Short mmCIF file of C-alpha atoms and ligand atoms in Angstrom, two decimals:
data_model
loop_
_atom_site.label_atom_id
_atom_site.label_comp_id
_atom_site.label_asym_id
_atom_site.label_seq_id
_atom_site.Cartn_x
_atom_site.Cartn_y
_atom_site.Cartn_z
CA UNK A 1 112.94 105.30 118.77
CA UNK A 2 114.71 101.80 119.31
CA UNK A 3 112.36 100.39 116.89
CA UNK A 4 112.95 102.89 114.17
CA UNK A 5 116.80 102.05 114.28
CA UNK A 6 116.32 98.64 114.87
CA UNK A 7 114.27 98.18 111.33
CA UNK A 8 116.73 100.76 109.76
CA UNK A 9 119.44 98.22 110.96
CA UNK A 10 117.56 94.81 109.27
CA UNK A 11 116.35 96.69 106.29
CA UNK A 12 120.37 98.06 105.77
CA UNK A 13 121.72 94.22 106.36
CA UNK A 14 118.97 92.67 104.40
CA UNK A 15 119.34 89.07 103.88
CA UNK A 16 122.67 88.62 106.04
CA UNK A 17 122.72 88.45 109.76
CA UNK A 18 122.60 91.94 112.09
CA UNK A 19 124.24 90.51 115.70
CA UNK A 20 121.29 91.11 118.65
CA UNK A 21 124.25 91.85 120.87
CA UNK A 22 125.55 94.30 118.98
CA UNK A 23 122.30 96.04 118.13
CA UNK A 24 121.77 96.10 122.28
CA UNK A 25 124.78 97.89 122.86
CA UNK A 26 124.96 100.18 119.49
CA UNK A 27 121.24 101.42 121.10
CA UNK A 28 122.08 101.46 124.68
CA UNK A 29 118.99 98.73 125.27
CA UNK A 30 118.93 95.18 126.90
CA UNK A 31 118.99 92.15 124.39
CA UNK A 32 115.28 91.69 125.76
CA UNK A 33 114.21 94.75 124.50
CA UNK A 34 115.72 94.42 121.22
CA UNK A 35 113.71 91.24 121.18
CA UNK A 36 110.78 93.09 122.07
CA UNK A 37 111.07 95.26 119.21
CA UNK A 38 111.86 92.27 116.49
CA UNK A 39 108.60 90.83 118.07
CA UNK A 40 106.57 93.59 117.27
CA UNK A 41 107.90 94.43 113.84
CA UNK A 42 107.18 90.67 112.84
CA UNK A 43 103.68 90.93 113.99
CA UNK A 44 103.44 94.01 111.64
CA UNK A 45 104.22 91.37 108.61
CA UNK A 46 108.34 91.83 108.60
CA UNK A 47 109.75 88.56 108.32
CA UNK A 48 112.57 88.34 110.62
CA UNK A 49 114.47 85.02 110.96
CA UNK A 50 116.49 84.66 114.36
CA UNK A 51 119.66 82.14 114.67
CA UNK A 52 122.93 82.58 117.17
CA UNK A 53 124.22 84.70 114.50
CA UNK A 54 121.14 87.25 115.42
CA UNK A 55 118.64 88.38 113.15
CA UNK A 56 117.98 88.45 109.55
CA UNK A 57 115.68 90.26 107.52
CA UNK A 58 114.46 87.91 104.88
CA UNK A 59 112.99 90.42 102.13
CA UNK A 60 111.05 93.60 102.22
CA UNK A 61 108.13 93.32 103.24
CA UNK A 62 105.54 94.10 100.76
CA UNK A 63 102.89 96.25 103.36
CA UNK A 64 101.75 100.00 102.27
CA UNK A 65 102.87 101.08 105.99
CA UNK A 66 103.85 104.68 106.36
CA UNK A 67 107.71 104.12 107.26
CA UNK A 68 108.00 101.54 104.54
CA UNK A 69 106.31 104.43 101.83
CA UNK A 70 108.41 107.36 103.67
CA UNK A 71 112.45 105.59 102.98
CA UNK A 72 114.00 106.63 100.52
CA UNK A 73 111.11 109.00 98.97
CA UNK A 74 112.50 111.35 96.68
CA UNK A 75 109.24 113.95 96.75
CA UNK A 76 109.46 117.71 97.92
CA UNK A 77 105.80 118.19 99.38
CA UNK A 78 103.84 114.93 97.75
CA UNK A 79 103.87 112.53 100.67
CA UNK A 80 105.73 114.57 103.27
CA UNK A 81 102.33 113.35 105.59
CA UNK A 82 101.14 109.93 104.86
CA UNK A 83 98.62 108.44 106.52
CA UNK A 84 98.41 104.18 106.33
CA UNK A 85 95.43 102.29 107.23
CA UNK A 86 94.97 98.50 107.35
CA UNK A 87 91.41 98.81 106.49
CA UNK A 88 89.20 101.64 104.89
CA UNK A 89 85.83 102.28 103.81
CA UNK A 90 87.33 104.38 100.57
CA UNK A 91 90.86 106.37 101.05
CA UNK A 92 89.07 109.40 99.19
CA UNK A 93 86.49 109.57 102.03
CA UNK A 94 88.52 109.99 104.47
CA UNK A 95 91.07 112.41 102.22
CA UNK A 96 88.26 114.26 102.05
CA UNK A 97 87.45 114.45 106.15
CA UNK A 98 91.03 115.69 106.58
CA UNK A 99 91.28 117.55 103.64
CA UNK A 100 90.78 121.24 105.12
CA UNK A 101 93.85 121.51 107.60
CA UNK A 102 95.95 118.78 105.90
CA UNK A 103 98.91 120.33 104.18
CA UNK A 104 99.46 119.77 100.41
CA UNK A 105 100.23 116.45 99.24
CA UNK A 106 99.17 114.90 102.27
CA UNK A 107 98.42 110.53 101.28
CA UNK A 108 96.46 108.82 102.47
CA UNK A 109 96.81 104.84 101.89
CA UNK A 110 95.07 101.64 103.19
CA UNK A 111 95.32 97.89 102.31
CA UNK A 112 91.71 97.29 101.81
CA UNK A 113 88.53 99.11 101.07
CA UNK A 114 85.55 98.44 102.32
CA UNK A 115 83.36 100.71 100.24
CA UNK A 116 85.89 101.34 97.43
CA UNK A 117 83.98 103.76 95.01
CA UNK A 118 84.22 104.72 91.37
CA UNK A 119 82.68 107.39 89.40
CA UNK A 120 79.26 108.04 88.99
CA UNK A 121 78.17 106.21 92.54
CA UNK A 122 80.00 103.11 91.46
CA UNK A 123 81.22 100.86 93.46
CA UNK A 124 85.66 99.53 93.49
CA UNK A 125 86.79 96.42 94.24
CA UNK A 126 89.76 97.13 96.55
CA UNK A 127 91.10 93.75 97.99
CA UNK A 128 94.60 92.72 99.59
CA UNK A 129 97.57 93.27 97.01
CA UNK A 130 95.83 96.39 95.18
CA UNK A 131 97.41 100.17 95.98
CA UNK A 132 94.25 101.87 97.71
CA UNK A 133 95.48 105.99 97.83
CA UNK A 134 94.33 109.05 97.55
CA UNK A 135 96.91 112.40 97.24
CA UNK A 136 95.11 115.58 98.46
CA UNK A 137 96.03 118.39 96.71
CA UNK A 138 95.98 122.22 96.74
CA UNK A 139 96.55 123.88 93.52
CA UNK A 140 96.57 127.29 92.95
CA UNK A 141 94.68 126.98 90.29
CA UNK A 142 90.30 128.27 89.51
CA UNK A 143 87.90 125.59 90.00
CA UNK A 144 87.01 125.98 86.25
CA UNK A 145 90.87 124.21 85.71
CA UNK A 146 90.35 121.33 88.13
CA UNK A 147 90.17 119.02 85.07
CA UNK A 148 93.99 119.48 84.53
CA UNK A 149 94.43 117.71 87.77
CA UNK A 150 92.52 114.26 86.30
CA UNK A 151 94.11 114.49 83.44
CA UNK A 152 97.94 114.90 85.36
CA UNK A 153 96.98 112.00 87.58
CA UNK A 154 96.46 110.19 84.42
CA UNK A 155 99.74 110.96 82.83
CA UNK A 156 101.50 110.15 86.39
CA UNK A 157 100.35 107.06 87.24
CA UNK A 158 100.76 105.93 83.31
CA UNK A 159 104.90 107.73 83.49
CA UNK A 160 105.07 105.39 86.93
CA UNK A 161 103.98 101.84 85.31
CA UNK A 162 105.71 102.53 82.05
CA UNK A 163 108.92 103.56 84.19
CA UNK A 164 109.12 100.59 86.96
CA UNK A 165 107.43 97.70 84.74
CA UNK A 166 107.75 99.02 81.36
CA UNK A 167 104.10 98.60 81.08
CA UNK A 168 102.72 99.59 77.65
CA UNK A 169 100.11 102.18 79.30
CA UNK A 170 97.20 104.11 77.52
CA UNK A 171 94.28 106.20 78.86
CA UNK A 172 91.21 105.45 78.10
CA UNK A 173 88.21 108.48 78.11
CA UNK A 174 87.88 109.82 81.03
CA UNK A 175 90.28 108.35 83.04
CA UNK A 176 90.59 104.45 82.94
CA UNK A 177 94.20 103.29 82.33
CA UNK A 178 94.62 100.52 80.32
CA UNK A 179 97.40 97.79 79.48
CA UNK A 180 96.19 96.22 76.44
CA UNK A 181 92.03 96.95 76.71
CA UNK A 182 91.93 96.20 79.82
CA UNK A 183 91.94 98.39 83.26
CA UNK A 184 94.96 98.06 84.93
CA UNK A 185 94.01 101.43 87.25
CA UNK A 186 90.95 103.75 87.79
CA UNK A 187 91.01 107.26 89.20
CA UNK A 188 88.65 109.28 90.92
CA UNK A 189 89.14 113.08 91.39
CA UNK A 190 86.92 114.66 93.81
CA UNK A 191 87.27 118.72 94.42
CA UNK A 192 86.11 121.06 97.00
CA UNK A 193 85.52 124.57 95.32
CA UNK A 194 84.56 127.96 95.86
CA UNK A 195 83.12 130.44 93.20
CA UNK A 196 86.39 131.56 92.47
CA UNK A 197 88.81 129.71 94.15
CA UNK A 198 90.05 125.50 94.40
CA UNK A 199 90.44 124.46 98.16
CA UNK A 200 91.38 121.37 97.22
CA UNK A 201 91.47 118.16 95.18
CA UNK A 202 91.39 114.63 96.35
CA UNK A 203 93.08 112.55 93.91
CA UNK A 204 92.01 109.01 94.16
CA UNK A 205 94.14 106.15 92.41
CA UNK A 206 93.34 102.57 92.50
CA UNK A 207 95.45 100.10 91.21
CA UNK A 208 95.44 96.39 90.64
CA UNK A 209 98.70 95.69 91.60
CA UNK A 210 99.30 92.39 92.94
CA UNK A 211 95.69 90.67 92.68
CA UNK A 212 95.70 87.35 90.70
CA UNK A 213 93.44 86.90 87.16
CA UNK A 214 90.68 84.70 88.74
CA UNK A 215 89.80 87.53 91.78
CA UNK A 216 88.67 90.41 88.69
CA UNK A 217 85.47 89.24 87.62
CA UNK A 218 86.02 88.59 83.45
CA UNK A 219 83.38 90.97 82.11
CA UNK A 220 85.25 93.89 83.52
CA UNK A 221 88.39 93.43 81.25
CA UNK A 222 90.48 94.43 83.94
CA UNK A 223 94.47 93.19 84.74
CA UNK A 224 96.56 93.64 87.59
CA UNK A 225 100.39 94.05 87.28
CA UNK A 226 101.13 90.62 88.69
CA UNK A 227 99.00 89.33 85.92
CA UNK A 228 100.68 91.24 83.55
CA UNK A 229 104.73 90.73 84.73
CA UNK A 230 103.54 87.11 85.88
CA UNK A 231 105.59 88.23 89.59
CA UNK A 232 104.40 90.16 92.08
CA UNK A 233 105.94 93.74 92.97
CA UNK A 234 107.07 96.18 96.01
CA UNK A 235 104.16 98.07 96.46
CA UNK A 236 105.39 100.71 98.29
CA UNK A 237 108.47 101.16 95.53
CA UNK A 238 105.39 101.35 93.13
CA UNK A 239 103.76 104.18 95.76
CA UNK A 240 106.99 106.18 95.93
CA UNK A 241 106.94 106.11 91.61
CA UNK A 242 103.38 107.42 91.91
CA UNK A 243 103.95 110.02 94.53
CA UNK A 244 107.27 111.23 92.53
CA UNK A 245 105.40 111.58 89.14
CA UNK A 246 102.17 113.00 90.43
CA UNK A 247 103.95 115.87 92.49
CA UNK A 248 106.04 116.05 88.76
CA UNK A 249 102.77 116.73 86.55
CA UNK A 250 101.02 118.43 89.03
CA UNK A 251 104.04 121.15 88.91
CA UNK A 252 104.13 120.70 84.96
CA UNK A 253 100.66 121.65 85.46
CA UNK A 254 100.95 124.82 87.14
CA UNK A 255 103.93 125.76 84.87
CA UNK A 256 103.17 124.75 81.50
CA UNK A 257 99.53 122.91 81.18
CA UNK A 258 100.47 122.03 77.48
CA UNK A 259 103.12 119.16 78.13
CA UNK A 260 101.13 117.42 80.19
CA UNK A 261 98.08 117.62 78.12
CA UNK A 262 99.84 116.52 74.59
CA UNK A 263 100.82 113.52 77.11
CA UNK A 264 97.57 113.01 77.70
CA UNK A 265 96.32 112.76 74.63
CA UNK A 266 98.86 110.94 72.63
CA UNK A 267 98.70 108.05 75.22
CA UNK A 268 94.68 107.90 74.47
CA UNK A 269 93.23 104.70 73.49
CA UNK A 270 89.92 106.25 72.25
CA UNK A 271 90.87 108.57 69.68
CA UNK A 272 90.08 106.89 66.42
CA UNK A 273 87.79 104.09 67.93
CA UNK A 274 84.02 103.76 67.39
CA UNK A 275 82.56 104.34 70.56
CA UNK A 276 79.36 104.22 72.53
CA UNK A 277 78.86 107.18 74.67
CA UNK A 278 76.31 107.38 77.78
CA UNK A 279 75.97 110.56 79.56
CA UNK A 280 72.83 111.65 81.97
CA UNK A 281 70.68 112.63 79.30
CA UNK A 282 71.24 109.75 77.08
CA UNK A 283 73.05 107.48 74.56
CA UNK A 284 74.70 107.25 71.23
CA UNK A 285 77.61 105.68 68.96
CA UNK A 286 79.84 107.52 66.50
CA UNK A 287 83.77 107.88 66.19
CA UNK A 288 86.12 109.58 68.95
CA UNK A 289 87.68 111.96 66.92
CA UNK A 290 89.55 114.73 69.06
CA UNK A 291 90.17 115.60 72.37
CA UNK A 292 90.27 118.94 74.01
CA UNK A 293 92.48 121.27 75.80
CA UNK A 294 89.69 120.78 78.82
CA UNK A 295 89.52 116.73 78.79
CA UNK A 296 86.57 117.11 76.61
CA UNK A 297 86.06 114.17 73.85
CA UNK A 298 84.68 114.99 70.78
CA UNK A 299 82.86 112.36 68.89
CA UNK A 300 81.71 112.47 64.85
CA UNK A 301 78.06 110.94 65.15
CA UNK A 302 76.99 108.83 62.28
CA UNK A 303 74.86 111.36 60.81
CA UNK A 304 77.60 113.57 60.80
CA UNK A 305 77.05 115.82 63.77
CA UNK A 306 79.93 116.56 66.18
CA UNK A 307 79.43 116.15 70.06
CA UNK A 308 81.48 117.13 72.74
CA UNK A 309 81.11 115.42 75.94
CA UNK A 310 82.38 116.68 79.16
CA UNK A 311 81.46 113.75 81.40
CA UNK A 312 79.60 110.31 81.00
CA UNK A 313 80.89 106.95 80.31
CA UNK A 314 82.58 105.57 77.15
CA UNK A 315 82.85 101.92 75.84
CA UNK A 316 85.30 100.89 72.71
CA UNK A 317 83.26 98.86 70.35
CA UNK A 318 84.36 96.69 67.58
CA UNK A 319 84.73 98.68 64.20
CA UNK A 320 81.95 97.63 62.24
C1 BT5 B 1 86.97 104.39 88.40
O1 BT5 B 1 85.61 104.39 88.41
O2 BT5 B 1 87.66 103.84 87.59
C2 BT5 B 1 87.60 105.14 89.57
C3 BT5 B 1 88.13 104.18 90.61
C4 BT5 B 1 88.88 104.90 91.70
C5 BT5 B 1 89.30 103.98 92.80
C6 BT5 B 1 90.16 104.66 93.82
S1 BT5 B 1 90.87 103.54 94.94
C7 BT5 B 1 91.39 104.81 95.97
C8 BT5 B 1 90.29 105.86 95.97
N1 BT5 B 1 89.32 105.61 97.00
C9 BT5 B 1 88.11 105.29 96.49
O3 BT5 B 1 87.09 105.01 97.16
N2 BT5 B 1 88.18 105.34 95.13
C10 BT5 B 1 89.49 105.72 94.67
P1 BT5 B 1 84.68 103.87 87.21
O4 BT5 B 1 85.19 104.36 85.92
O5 BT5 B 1 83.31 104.24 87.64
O6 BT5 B 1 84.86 102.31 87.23
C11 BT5 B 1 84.13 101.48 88.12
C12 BT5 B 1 83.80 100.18 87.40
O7 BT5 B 1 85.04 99.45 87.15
C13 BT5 B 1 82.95 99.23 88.24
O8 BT5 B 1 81.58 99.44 87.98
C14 BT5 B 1 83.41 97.84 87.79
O9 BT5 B 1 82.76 97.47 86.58
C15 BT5 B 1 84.86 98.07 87.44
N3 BT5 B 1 85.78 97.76 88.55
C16 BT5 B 1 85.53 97.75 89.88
N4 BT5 B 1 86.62 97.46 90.58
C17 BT5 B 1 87.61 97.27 89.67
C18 BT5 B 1 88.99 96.95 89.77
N5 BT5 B 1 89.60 96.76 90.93
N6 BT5 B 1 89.68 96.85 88.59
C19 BT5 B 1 89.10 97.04 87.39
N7 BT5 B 1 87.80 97.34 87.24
C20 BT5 B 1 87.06 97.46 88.37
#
């Protein structure tokens, strides 16, 4: 418990000097021990100076750990369990291994992925200075609905940027967000359904938070936030905005599916663009034209013909 109070104490005095003696006796502990404990929060990445005058935090640490996500959260049920790894193969894997007991809104977070994946068996770059996470979730909604909880990631993680950065933030069809045309964050929502009923969904969200320009190969037109705000950010401030919004639309959702949906589509990038579409059964170009209730894009071929396309992939091109 020592150590809890003992970070609580740094984090509270940040940047000025927190007396060792006085932490020893506040606690009831030897001045050893309260060493001890500075010793091993610095080897978890806090930066803790130490003079006569005691110990000084220098600045938040910028680490996804759980305590670090947990202060200060202002959620009800999103991120009342969060789980931090240093390392992962892909969060949503393992959301998905503890999704059938794990409460709703359990997190799960890690620094790095080792098999980050995308859609469609694609693979996700997930280095240092990204945010890695998925949010399990348990709506009581039918499977046939599970769409709505895409499209309110979308809208959250978009409200979160646009709030803490002021980060001009669009969706592109499906899911891609975009600052500018180029991916800023990807998500990947993965479900678990019955006939008739939604056990769960695992809400993945990657996003390129602090990862510098020359680390995101060119021909994927993707940014980070660093590149964007030229400075890096708290990434577990940035967490906390997701986890607050998404528990916000996914209620919205429940509630009133219309609000969150208008959202949705008047923050699209496609509508209006020429677009190539490729889906499993094959390829074509035409003009994004409306969008649907059910996250369906409809697209005005050039011989006139409407489609509506459920799922596949969708590139802007260059009007003619
Ligand atoms: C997506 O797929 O955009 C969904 C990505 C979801 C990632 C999160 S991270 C936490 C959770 N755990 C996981 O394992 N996944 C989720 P898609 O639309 O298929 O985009 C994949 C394509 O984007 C790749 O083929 C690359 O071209 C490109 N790409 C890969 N990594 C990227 C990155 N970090 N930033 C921008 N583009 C990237």
């Amino acid at each position: 418990m020592s150590r809890e109070e003992i970070r609580k104490a740094l984090i509270q005095g940040l940047g000025s000097w927190t007396s060792g003696q006085m932490l020893a006796e506040s606690l009831k502990i030897s001045r050893a021990a309260v060493w001890k404990q500075v010793q091993s929060l610095r080897s978890e990445g806090y930066e803790i100076e130490s003079s006569k005058r005691g110990y000084r935090l220098a600045s938040l640490p910028d680490l996804l750990s759980e305590d670090l996500v947990k202060d200060g959260l202002k959620t009800e049920f999103v991120g009342r369990t969060v789980i931090s790894h240093p390392s992962l193969a892909s969060t949503n894997a393992e959301a998905k291994r503890i999704a059938p007991p794990a409460e709703n809104g359990t997190v799960v977070v890690a620094e790095v992925q080792t098999a980050g994946r995308g859609r469609m068996d694609r693979s996700w770059h997930s280095p240092k200075g990204g945010v890695w996470m998925s949010v399990i979730l348990k709506p009581k909604i039918p499977p046939a609905l599970a769409s709505r909880v895409n499209m309110a990631a979308a809208v959250a993680v978009a409200r979160a940027l646009e709030g803490l950065y002021d980060l001009d933030v669009r969706i592109k069809w499906p899911n891609d967000l975009l600052v500018g045309e180029r991916k800023i964050c990807g998500i990947l929502t993965e479900i678990e359904a019955e006939m008739d009923s939604l056990n769960y969904a695992v809400v993945g969200i990657g996003i390129n938070a602090n990862i510098e320009a020359a680390r995101l190969p060119e021909d994927w037109r993707a940014t980070s936030i660093s590149r964007e705000l030229g400075r890096d950010v708290l990434r577990a401030e940035l967490v906390q905005r997701v986890l607050l919004e998404v528990e916000r639309a996914s209620e919205e959702m429940t509630v009133s599916f219309d609000r969150v949906c208008r959202e949705w589509m008047a923050r699209s990038a496609t509508l209006g663009q020429r677009v190539r579409i490729i889906t499993r059964i094959g390829e074509f170009e035409g003009r994004a034209e409306a969008l649907e209730a059910d996250g369906a894009l409809l697209v005005r071929k050039d011989d006139g013909t409407g489609e509506r396309i459920i799922a596949g992939d969708c590139t802007h091109l260059r009007p003619a």
